[in-house]
Amino acid sequence: MQSAQLQRQLNELTGYYALPASSRRDPLRERFRSLAQQWRRETQWLSSTTDIAMHPAYQAIIGMGTEALPMILEDLRQNSGHWYWALKAISNEDPVVPRDRGSLKKMRIAWLQWGETKGLIRA
Amino acid sequence: MLPETFQALILAMRPQFPRLTAANSRPTSPFDESYNCIAWAANELDRWWWPDSQHQSYWPPEIPREVTLDAFIRAFSLQGYTEHSDAAIELGKQKIALYSIGDGKPTHAARQLADGWWTSKLGQQIDIEHDLTALDGPVYGSVARILARPAR
């Protein structure tokens, strides 16, 4: 009984590592995706930057810390979105010049360039 | 946006906007997150306006970054708006409605059109035209102030 269980676990492990890295389940990435979806769905009608950033799912993503930065930047590149508060909160940096605050297109470019410079996302 | 698509969107929005129907509103733009309702009311299409404490949104630098009706009224006063008592359409007047919820927290702004309906940007979503009470509900609350200026 125990050996059958061990064999099944071994098979699962072998199968997991036989997959390309990009296809493996990544709990952190899955958690991020789930939280980001919830955040988008529940804040889409809001104008308040503060309420958008204070949403519990967004705060949970901030709570993931620096590990979340590559995922946020990738999501920003693919889907855009109000990620700037989180990026600033986690990194303690802000590459957006004051005159561009509120201009989401310019903010997106500034943060993606920042991420590339830091090696967090590919250029 | 196709009428059936808007109808489906209205159904999906029912919990947030229980009064919104295809009869009291119509869609006028696709999804666009470049601007929000405050920017749209101020006739700006390329900036997100909000007085957030982290300075992630645009807010007129001479106005306090406070989420209060007073700060919003002062922001629109820079464009010539003053408080007004009446939302009815008036020849020669341009009007804005400020919405608030709870103890006066601003949530939304709509701008009056020439036919008396109002135009709104719904958060990061679409623009719609609507009658004044169509957006009343748990997300935006209801109209708290009417502002007016001479039409330009």
Short mmCIF file of N, CA and C in Angstrom, two decimals, chain A residues 29 32 61 66-80 83-84 87-88 90-91 95 107-122:
data_model
loop_
_atom_site.label_atom_id
_atom_site.label_comp_id
_atom_site.label_asym_id
_atom_site.label_seq_id
_atom_site.Cartn_x
_atom_site.Cartn_y
_atom_site.Cartn_z
N ARG A 29 2.68 32.01 -9.12
CA ARG A 29 2.14 32.61 -10.35
C ARG A 29 0.61 32.40 -10.42
N PHE A 32 -1.00 34.80 -8.04
CA PHE A 32 -0.99 36.15 -8.61
C PHE A 32 -2.10 36.29 -9.65
N ILE A 61 -1.40 41.16 -3.31
CA ILE A 61 -0.30 41.11 -4.29
C ILE A 61 0.88 41.94 -3.78
N THR A 66 8.79 41.43 -3.33
CA THR A 66 9.58 41.57 -4.56
C THR A 66 9.38 40.41 -5.53
N GLU A 67 8.94 39.25 -5.01
CA GLU A 67 8.67 38.12 -5.92
C GLU A 67 7.56 38.46 -6.91
N ALA A 68 6.70 39.40 -6.53
CA ALA A 68 5.58 39.75 -7.41
C ALA A 68 6.00 40.69 -8.54
N LEU A 69 7.12 41.35 -8.39
CA LEU A 69 7.49 42.38 -9.36
C LEU A 69 7.53 41.88 -10.81
N PRO A 70 8.23 40.75 -11.10
CA PRO A 70 8.24 40.29 -12.50
C PRO A 70 6.83 39.98 -13.03
N MET A 71 5.98 39.43 -12.17
CA MET A 71 4.62 39.08 -12.61
C MET A 71 3.78 40.34 -12.85
N ILE A 72 3.95 41.32 -11.97
CA ILE A 72 3.22 42.58 -12.17
C ILE A 72 3.67 43.25 -13.47
N LEU A 73 4.97 43.28 -13.69
CA LEU A 73 5.49 43.95 -14.90
C LEU A 73 5.04 43.20 -16.16
N GLU A 74 5.03 41.88 -16.08
CA GLU A 74 4.57 41.10 -17.24
C GLU A 74 3.10 41.37 -17.50
N ASP A 75 2.31 41.43 -16.43
CA ASP A 75 0.88 41.72 -16.58
C ASP A 75 0.68 43.14 -17.11
N LEU A 76 1.49 44.05 -16.62
CA LEU A 76 1.40 45.43 -17.10
C LEU A 76 1.70 45.49 -18.60
N ARG A 77 2.71 44.72 -19.02
CA ARG A 77 3.06 44.71 -20.44
C ARG A 77 1.93 44.12 -21.28
N GLN A 78 1.32 43.04 -20.78
CA GLN A 78 0.30 42.35 -21.57
C GLN A 78 -1.08 43.01 -21.49
N ASN A 79 -1.43 43.45 -20.29
CA ASN A 79 -2.82 43.89 -20.08
C ASN A 79 -2.96 45.34 -19.62
N SER A 80 -1.85 46.01 -19.39
CA SER A 80 -1.88 47.35 -18.80
C SER A 80 -2.53 47.27 -17.40
N TRP A 83 -1.18 49.28 -12.02
CA TRP A 83 -0.20 48.57 -11.19
C TRP A 83 0.80 49.50 -10.52
N TYR A 84 0.71 50.80 -10.75
CA TYR A 84 1.79 51.72 -10.38
C TYR A 84 1.94 51.89 -8.87
N LEU A 87 3.75 48.77 -7.69
CA LEU A 87 5.16 48.78 -8.09
C LEU A 87 5.97 49.71 -7.19
N LYS A 88 5.40 50.88 -6.94
CA LYS A 88 6.10 51.84 -6.08
C LYS A 88 6.18 51.32 -4.64
N ILE A 90 6.19 48.25 -3.52
CA ILE A 90 7.09 47.11 -3.36
C ILE A 90 8.55 47.52 -3.58
N SER A 91 8.78 48.30 -4.63
CA SER A 91 10.18 48.60 -5.01
C SER A 91 10.75 49.80 -4.26
N PRO A 95 9.94 55.52 -11.22
CA PRO A 95 10.61 56.08 -12.38
C PRO A 95 9.78 57.10 -13.17
N MET A 107 3.27 56.29 -17.97
CA MET A 107 3.67 55.58 -16.75
C MET A 107 4.02 54.13 -17.06
N ARG A 108 3.24 53.55 -17.95
CA ARG A 108 3.50 52.15 -18.33
C ARG A 108 4.87 52.01 -18.99
N ILE A 109 5.16 52.92 -19.90
CA ILE A 109 6.47 52.88 -20.59
C ILE A 109 7.59 53.04 -19.58
N ALA A 110 7.45 54.00 -18.66
CA ALA A 110 8.52 54.25 -17.67
C ALA A 110 8.77 53.03 -16.79
N TRP A 111 7.69 52.37 -16.36
CA TRP A 111 7.85 51.22 -15.47
C TRP A 111 8.39 50.00 -16.21
N LEU A 112 7.97 49.82 -17.47
CA LEU A 112 8.50 48.68 -18.23
C LEU A 112 9.99 48.87 -18.50
N GLN A 113 10.38 50.11 -18.80
CA GLN A 113 11.81 50.38 -18.98
C GLN A 113 12.57 50.13 -17.68
N TRP A 114 11.99 50.54 -16.58
CA TRP A 114 12.59 50.30 -15.26
C TRP A 114 12.78 48.81 -15.03
N GLY A 115 11.75 48.02 -15.34
CA GLY A 115 11.81 46.58 -15.15
C GLY A 115 12.87 45.92 -16.01
N GLU A 116 13.00 46.42 -17.23
CA GLU A 116 14.03 45.88 -18.13
C GLU A 116 15.42 46.23 -17.59
N THR A 117 15.59 47.46 -17.16
CA THR A 117 16.89 47.89 -16.62
C THR A 117 17.28 47.07 -15.39
N LYS A 118 16.28 46.75 -14.58
CA LYS A 118 16.55 45.96 -13.36
C LYS A 118 16.67 44.46 -13.65
N GLY A 119 16.42 44.06 -14.90
CA GLY A 119 16.50 42.64 -15.24
C GLY A 119 15.31 41.83 -14.74
N LEU A 120 14.21 42.50 -14.46
CA LEU A 120 13.03 41.80 -13.94
C LEU A 120 12.15 41.24 -15.07
N ILE A 121 12.24 41.88 -16.23
CA ILE A 121 11.55 41.38 -17.41
C ILE A 121 12.49 41.50 -18.60
N ARG A 122 12.21 40.68 -19.61
CA ARG A 122 13.07 40.73 -20.80
C ARG A 122 12.75 41.96 -21.64
#
